[in-house]
mmCIF file with all atom_site columns, C-alpha atoms in Angstrom:
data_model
loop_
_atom_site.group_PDB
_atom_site.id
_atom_site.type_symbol
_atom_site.label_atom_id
_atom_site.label_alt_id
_atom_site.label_comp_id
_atom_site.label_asym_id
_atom_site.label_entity_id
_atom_site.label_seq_id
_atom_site.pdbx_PDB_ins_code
_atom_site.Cartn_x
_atom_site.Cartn_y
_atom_site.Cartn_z
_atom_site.occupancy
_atom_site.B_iso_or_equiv
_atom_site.pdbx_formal_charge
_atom_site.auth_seq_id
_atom_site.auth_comp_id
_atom_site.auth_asym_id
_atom_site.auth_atom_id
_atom_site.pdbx_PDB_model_num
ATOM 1   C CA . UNK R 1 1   ? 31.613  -68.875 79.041  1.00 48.00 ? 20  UNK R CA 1
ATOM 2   C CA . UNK R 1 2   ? 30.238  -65.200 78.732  1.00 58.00 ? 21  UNK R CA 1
ATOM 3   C CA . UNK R 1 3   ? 31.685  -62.679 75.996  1.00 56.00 ? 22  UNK R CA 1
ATOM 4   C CA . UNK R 1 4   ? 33.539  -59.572 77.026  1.00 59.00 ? 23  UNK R CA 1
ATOM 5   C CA . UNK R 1 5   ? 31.394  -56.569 77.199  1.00 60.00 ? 24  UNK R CA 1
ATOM 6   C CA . UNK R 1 6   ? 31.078  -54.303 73.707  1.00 60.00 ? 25  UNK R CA 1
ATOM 7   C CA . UNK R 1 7   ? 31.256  -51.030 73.538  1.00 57.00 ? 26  UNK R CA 1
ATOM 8   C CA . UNK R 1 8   ? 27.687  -49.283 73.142  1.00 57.00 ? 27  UNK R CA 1
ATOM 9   C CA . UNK R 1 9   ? 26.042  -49.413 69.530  1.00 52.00 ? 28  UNK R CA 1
ATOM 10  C CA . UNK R 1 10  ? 28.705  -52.066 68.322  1.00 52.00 ? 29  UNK R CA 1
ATOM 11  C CA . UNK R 1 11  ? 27.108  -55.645 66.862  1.00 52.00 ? 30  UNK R CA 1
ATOM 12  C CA . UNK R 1 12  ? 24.013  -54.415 66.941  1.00 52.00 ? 31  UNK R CA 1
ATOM 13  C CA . UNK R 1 13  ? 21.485  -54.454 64.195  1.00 50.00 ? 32  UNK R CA 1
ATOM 14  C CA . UNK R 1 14  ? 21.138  -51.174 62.294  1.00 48.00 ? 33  UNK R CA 1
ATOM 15  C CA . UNK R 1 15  ? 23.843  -49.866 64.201  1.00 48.00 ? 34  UNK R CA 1
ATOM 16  C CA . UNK R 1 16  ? 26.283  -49.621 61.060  1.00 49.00 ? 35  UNK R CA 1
ATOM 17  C CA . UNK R 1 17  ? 26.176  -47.068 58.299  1.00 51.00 ? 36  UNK R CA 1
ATOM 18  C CA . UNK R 1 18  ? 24.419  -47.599 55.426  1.00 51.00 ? 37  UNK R CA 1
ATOM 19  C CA . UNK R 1 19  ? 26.660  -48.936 52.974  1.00 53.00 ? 38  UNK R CA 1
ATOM 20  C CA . UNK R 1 20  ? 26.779  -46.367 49.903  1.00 52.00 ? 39  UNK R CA 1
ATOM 21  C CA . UNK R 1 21  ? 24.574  -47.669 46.562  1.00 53.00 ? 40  UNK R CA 1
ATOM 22  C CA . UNK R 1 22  ? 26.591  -49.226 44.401  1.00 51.00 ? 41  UNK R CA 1
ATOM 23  C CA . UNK R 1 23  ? 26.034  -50.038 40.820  1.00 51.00 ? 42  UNK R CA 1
ATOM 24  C CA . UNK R 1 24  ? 24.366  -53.130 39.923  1.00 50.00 ? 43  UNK R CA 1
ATOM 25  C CA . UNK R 1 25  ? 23.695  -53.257 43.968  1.00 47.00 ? 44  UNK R CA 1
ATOM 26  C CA . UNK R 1 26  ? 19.811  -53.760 45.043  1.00 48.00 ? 45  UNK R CA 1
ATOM 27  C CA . UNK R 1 27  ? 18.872  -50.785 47.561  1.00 46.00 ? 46  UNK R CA 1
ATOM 28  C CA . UNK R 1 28  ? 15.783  -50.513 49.301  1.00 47.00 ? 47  UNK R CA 1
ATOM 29  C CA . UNK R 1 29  ? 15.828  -46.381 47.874  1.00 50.00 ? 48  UNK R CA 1
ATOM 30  C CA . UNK R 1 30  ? 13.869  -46.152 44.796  1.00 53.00 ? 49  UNK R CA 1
ATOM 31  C CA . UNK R 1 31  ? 15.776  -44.560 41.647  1.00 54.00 ? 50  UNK R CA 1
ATOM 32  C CA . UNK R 1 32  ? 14.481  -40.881 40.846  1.00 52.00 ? 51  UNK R CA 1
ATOM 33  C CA . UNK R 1 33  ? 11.871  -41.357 37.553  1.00 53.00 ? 52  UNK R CA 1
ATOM 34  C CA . UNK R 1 34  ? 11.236  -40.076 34.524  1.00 49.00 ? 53  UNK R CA 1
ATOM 35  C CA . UNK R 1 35  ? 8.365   -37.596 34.162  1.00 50.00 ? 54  UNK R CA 1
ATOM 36  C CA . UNK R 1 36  ? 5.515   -38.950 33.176  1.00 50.00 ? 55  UNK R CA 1
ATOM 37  C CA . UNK R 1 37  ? 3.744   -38.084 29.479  1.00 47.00 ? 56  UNK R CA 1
ATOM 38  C CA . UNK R 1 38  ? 2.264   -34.465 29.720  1.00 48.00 ? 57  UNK R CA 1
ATOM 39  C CA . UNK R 1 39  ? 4.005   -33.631 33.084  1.00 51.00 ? 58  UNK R CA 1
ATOM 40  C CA . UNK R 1 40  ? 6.292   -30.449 33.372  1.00 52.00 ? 59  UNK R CA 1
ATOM 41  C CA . UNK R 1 41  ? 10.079  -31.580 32.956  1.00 50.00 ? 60  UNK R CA 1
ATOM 42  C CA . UNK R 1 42  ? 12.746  -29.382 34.330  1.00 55.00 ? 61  UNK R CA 1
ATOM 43  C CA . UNK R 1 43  ? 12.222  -25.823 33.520  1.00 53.00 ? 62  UNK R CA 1
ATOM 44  C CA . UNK R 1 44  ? 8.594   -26.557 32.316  1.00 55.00 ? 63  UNK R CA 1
ATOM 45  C CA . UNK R 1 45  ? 6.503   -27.140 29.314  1.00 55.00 ? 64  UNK R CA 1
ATOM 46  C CA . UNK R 1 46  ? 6.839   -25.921 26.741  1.00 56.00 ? 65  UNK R CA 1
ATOM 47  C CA . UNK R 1 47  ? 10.698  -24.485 26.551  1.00 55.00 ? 66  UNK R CA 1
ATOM 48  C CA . UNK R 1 48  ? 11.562  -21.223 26.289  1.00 58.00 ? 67  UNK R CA 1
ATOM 49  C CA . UNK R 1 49  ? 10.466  -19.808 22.558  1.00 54.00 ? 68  UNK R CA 1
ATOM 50  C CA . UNK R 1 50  ? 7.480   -22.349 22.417  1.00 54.00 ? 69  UNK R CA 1
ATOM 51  C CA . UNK R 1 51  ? 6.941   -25.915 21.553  1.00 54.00 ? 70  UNK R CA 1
ATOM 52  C CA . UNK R 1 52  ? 8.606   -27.251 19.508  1.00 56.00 ? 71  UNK R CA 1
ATOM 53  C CA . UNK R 1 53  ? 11.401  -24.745 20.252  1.00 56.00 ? 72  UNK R CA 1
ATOM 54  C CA . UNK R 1 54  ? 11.877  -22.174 16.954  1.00 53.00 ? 73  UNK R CA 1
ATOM 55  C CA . UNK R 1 55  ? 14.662  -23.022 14.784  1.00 56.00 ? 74  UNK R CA 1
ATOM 56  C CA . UNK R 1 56  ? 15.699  -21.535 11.702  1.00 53.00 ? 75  UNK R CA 1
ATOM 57  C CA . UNK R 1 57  ? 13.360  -22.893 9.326   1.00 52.00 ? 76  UNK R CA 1
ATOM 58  C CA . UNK R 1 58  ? 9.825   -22.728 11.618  1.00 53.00 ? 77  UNK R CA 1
ATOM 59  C CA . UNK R 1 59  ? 8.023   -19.157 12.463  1.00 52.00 ? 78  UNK R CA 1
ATOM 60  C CA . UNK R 1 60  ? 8.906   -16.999 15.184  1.00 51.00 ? 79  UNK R CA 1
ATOM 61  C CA . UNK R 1 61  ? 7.523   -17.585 18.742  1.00 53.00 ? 80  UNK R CA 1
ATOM 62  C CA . UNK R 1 62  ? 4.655   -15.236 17.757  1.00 52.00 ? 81  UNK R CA 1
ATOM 63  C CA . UNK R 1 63  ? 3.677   -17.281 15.639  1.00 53.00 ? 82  UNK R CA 1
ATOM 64  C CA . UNK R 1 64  ? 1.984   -16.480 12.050  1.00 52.00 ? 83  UNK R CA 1
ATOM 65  C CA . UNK R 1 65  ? 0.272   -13.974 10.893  1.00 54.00 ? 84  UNK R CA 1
ATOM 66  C CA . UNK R 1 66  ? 2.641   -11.360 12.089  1.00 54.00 ? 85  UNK R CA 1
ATOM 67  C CA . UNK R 1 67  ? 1.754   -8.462  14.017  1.00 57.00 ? 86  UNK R CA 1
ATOM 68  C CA . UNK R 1 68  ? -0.724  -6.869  12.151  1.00 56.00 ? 87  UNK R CA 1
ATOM 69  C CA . UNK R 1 69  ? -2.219  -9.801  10.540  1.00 55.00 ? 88  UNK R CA 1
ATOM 70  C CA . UNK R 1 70  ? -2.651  -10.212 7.012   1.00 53.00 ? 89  UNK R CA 1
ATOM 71  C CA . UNK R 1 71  ? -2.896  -8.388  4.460   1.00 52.00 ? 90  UNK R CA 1
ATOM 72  C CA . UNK R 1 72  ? -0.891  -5.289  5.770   1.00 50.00 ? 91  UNK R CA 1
ATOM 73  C CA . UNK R 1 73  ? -2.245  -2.934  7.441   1.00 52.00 ? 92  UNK R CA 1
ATOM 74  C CA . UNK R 1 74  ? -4.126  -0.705  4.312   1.00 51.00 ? 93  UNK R CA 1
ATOM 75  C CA . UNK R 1 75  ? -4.362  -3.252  2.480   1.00 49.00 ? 94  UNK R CA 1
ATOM 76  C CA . UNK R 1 76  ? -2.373  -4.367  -1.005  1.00 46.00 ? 95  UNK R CA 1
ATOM 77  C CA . UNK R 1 77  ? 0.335   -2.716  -2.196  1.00 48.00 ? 96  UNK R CA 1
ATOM 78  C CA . UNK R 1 78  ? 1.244   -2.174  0.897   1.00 45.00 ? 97  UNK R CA 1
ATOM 79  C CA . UNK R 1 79  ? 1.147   1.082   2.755   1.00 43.00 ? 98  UNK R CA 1
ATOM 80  C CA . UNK R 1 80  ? -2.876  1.229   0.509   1.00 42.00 ? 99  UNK R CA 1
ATOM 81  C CA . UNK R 1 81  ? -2.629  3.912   -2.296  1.00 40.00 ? 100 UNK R CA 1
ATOM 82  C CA . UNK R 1 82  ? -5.277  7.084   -1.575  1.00 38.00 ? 101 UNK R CA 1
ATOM 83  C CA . UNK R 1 83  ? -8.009  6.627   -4.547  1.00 37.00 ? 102 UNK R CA 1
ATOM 84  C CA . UNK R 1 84  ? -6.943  3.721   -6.406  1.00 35.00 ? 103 UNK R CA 1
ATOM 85  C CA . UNK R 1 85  ? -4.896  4.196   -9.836  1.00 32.00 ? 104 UNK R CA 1
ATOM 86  C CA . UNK R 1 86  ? -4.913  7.313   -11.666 1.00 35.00 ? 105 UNK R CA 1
ATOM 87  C CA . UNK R 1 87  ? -8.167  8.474   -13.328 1.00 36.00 ? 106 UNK R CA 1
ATOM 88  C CA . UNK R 1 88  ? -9.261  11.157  -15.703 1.00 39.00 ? 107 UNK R CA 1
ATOM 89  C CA . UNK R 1 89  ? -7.731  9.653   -18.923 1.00 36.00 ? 108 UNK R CA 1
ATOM 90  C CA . UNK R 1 90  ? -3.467  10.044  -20.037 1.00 36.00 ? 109 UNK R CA 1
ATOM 91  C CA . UNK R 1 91  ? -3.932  14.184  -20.239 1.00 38.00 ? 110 UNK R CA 1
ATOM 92  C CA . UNK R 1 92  ? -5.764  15.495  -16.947 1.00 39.00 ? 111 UNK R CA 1
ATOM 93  C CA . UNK R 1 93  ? -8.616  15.360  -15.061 1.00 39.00 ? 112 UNK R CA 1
ATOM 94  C CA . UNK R 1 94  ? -12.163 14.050  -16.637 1.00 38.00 ? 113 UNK R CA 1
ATOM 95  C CA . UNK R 1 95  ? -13.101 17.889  -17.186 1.00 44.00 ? 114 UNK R CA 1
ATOM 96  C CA . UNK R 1 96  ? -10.411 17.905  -19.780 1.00 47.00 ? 115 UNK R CA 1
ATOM 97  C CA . UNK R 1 97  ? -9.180  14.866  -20.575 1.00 66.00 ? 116 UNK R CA 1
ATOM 98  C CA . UNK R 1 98  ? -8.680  13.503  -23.832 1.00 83.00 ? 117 UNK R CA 1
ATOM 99  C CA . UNK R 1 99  ? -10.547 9.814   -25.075 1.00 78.00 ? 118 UNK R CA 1
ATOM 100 C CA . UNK R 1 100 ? -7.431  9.963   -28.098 1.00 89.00 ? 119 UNK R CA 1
ATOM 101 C CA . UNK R 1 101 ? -5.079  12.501  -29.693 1.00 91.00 ? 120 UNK R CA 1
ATOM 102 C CA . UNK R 1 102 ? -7.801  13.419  -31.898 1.00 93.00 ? 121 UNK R CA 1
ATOM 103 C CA . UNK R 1 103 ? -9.220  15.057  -29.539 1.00 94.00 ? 122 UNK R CA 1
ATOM 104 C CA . UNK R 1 104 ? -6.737  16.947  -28.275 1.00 94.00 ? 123 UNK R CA 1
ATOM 105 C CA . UNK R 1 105 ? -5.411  18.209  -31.343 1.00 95.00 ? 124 UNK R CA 1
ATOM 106 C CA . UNK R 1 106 ? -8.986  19.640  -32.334 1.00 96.00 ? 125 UNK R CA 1
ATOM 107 C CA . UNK R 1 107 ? -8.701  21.302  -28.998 1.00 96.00 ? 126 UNK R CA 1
ATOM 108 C CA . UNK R 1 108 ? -5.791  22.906  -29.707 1.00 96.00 ? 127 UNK R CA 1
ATOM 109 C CA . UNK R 1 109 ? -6.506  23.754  -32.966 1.00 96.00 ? 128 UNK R CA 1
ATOM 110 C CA . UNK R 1 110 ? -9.244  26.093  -31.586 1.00 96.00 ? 129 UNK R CA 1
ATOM 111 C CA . UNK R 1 111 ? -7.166  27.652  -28.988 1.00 97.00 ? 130 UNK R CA 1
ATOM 112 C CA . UNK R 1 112 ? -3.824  28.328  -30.789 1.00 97.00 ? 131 UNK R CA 1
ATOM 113 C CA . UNK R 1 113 ? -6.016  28.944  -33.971 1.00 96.00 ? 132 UNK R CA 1
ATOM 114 C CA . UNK R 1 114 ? -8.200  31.485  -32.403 1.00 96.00 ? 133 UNK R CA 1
ATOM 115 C CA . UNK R 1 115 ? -4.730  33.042  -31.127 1.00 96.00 ? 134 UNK R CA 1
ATOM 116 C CA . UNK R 1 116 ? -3.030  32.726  -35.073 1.00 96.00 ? 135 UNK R CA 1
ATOM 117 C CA . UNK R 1 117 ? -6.454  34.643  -36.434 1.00 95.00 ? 136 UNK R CA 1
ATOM 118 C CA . UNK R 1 118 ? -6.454  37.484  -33.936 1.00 95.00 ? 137 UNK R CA 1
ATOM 119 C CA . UNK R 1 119 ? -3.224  38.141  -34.809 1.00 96.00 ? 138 UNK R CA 1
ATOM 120 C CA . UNK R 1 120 ? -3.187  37.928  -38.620 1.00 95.00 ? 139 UNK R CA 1
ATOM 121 C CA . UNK R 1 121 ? -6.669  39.060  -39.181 1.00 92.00 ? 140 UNK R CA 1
ATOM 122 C CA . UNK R 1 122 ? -6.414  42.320  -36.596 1.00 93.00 ? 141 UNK R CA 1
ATOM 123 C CA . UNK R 1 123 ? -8.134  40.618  -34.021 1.00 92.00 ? 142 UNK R CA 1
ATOM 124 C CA . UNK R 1 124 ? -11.070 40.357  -36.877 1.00 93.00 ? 143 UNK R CA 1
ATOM 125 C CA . UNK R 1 125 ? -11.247 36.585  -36.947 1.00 94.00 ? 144 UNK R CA 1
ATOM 126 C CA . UNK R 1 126 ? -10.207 34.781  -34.438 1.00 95.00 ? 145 UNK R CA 1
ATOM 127 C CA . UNK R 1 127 ? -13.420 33.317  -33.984 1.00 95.00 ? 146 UNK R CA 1
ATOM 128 C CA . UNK R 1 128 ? -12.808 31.046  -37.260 1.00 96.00 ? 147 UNK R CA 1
ATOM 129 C CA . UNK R 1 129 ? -10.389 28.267  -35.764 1.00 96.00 ? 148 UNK R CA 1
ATOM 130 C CA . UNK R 1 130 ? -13.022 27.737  -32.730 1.00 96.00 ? 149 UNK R CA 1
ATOM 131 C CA . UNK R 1 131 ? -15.892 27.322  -35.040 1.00 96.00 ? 150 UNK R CA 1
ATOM 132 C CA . UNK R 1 132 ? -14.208 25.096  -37.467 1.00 97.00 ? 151 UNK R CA 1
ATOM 133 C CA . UNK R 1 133 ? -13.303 22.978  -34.446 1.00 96.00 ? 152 UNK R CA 1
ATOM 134 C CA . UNK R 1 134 ? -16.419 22.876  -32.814 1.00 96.00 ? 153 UNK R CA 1
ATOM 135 C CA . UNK R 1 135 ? -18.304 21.961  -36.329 1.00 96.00 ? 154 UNK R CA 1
ATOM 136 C CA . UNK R 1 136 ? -15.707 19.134  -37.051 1.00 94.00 ? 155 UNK R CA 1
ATOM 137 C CA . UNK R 1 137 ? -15.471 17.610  -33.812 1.00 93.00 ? 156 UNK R CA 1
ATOM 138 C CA . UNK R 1 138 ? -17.456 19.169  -31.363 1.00 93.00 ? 157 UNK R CA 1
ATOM 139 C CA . UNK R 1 139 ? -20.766 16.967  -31.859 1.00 92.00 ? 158 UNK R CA 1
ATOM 140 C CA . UNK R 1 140 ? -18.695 13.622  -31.621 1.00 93.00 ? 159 UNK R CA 1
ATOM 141 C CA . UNK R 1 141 ? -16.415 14.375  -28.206 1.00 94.00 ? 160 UNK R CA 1
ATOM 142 C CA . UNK R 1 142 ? -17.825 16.692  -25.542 1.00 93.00 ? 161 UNK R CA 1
ATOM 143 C CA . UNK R 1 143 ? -14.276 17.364  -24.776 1.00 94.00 ? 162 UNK R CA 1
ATOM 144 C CA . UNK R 1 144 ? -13.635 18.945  -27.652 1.00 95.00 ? 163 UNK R CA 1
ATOM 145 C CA . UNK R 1 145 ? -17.127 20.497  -27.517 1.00 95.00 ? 164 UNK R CA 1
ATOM 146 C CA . UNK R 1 146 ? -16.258 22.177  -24.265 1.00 95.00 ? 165 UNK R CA 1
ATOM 147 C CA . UNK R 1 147 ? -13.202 23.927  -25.721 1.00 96.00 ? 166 UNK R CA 1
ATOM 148 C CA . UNK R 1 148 ? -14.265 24.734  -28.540 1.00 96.00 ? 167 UNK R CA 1
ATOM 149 C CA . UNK R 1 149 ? -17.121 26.665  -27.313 1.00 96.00 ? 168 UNK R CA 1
ATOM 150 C CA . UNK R 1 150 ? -15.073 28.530  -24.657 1.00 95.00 ? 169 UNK R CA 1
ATOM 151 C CA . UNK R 1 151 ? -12.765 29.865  -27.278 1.00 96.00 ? 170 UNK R CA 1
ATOM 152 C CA . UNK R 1 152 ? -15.518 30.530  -29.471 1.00 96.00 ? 171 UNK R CA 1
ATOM 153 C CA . UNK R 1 153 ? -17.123 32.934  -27.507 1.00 95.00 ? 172 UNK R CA 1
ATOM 154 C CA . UNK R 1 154 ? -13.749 34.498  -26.104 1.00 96.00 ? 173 UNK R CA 1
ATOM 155 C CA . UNK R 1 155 ? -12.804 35.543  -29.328 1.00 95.00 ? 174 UNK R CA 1
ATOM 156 C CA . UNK R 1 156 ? -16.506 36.141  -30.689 1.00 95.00 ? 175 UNK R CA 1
ATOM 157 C CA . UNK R 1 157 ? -16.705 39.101  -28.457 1.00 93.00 ? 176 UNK R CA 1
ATOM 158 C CA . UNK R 1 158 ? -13.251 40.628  -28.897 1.00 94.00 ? 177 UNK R CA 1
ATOM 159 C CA . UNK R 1 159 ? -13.756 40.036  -32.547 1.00 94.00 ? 178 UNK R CA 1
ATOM 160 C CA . UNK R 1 160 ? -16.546 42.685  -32.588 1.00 94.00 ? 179 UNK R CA 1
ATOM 161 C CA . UNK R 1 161 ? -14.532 45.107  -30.148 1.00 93.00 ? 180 UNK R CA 1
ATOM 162 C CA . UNK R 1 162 ? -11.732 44.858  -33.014 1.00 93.00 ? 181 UNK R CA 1
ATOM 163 C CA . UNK R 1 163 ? -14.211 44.950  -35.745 1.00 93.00 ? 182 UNK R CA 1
ATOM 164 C CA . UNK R 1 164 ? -15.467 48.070  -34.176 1.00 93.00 ? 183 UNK R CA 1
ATOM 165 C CA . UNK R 1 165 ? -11.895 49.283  -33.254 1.00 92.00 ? 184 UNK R CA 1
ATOM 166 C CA . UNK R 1 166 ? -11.638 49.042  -37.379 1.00 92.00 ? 185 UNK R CA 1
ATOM 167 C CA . UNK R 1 167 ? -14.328 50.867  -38.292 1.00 90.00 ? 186 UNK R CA 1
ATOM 168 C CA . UNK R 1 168 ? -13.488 54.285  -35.598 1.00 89.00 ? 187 UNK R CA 1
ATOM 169 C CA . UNK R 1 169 ? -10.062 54.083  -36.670 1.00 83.00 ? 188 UNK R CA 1
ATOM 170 C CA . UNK R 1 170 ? -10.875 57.568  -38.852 1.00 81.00 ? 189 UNK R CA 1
ATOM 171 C CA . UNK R 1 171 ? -10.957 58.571  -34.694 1.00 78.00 ? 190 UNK R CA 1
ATOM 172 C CA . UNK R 1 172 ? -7.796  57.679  -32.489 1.00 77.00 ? 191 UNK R CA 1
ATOM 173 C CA . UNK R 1 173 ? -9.979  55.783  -29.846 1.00 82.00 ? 192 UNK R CA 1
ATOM 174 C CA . UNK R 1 174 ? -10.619 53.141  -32.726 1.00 85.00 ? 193 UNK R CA 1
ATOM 175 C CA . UNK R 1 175 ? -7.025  51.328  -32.492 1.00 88.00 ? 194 UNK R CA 1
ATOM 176 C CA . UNK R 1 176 ? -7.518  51.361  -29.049 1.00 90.00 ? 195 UNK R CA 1
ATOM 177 C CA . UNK R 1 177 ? -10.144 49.093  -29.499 1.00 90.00 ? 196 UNK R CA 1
ATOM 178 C CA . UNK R 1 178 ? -8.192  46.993  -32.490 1.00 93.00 ? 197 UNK R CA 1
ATOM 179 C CA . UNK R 1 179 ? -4.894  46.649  -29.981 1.00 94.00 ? 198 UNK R CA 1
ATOM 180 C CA . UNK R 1 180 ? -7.270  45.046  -27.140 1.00 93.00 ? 199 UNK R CA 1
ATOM 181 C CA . UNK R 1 181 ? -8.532  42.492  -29.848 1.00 94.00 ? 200 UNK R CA 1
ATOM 182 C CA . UNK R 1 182 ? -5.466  41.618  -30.829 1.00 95.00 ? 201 UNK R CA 1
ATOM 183 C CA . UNK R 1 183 ? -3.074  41.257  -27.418 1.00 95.00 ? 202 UNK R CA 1
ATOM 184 C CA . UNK R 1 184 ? -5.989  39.652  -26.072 1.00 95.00 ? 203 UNK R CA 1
ATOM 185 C CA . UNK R 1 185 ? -7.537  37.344  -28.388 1.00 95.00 ? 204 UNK R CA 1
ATOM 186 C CA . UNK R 1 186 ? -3.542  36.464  -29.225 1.00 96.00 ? 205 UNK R CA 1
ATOM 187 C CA . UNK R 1 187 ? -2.250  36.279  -25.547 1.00 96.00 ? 206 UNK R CA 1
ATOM 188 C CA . UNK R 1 188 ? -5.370  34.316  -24.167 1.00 96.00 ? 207 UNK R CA 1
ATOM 189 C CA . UNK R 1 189 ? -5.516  31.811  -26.489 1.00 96.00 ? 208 UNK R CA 1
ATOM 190 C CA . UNK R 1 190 ? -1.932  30.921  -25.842 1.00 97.00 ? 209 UNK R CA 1
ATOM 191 C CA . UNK R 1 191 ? -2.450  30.306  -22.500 1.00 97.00 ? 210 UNK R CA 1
ATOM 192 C CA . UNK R 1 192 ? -5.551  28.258  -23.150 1.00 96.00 ? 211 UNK R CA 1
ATOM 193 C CA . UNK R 1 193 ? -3.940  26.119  -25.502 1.00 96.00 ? 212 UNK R CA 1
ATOM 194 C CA . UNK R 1 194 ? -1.221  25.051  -23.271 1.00 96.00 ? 213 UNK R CA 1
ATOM 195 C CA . UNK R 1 195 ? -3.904  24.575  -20.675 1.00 95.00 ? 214 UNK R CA 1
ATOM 196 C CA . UNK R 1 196 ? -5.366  22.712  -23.030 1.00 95.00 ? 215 UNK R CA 1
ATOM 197 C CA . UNK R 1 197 ? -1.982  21.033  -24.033 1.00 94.00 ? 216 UNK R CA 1
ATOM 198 C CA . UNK R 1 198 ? -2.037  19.614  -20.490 1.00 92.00 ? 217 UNK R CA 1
ATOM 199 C CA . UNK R 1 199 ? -5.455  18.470  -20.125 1.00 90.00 ? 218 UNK R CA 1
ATOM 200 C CA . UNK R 1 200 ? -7.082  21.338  -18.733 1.00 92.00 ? 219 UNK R CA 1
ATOM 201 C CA . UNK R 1 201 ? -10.179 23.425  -19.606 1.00 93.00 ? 220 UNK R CA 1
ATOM 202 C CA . UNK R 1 202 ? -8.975  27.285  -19.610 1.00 94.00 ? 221 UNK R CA 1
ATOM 203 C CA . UNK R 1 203 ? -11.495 29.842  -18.620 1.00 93.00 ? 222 UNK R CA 1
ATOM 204 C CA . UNK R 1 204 ? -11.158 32.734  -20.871 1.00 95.00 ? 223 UNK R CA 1
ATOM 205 C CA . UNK R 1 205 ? -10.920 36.544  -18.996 1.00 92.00 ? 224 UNK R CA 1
ATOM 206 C CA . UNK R 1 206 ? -13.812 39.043  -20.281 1.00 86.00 ? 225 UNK R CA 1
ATOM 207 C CA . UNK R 1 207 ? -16.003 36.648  -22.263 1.00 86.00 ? 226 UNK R CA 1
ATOM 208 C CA . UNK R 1 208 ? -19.473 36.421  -22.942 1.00 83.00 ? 227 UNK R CA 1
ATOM 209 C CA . UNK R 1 209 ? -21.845 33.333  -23.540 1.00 87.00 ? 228 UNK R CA 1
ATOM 210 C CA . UNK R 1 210 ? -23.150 33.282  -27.068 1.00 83.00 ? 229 UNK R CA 1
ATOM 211 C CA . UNK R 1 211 ? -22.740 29.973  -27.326 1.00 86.00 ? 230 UNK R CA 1
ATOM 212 C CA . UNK R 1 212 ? -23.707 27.264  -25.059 1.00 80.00 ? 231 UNK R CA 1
#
């Protein structure tokens, strides 16, 4: 007895759809894998920001040191300082700095006493204040030495205009002479003890080196 006729494609092998993969179901299509140790995953390795990916307590993705590197650029502080700490002693620069307040008070004692003796001698004697300085002090600080001796021979020289100034003043041209010792021996060594005040060596207009 012969079967009826099928339609084309039907009862034959491999002629029906694949059933779908079902779970727990055996299928001849391999499952997809997991990457193997060392290959890219998706998106690549290593994630965005670096490996492992920055949180909030690890560096940035740059890495350490920061831009710039360490220390900061010029060096510590930061920013470097132009010539270091401050030199030239608490009261100027080395040419007239002071080594205590010794030394500066000598100093001024033969500027602003040069000044005082011009004025209450007649511009006769200023030159007393500088020598007394330079005699008690002057061999011991070179400071002092140096100021000393710059007064000194300031108010050496307009001690003998005045001196002179004294002894024409029978003519009118003589208190010329004693009114130049006096502004000047007064008004310069004002201005050379506040130079002096501040740590700096005044140099005295119209002077002469008798001393050295």
């Amino acid at each position: 007895m012969t079967e009826p006729p099928r339609p084309p494609g039907a009862g034959d092998p491999g002629s029906y759809p694949p059933e779908p993969n079902l779970p727990g179901s055996s299928s001849s299509a391999e499952p997809p894998t997991a990457p193997l140790s060392g290959a890219p995953g998706p998106g690549g390795y290593p994630p965005a920001g670096g490996y492992p990916p920055p949180t909030g307590d690890q560096p940035p993705s740059g890495g350490y040191p920061p831009p710039g590197g360490y220390p900061p650029p010029g060096g510590y502080p930061p920013g470097g300082t132009t010539g270091g700490y401050p030199t030239g002693g608490a009261f100027g620069s080395p040419g007239g700095g002071y080594a205590n307040n010794e030394d500066k008070t000598w100093a001024l004692v033969a500027h602003f006493g040069g000044a005082a003796g011009a004025i209450i001698s007649g511009g006769v004697l200023g030159w007393i204040a500088p020598l007394v300085a330079l005699l008690a002090r002057g061999s011991q600080s070179p400071t002092v030495r140096a100021h000393a001796v710059s007064a000194l021979n300031f108010q050496l020289i307009w001690s003998i205009v005045g001196l002179v100034g004294w002894v024409l003043s029978c003519v009118l041209i003589g208190f010329i002479g004693v009114a130049a010792a006096i502004i000047l021996g007064a008004v310069c060594g004002i201005l050379a003890g506040i130079k002096a005040n501040e740590g700096q060596l005044y140099r005295y207009p119209l002077s002469a080196n008798f001393i050295k």
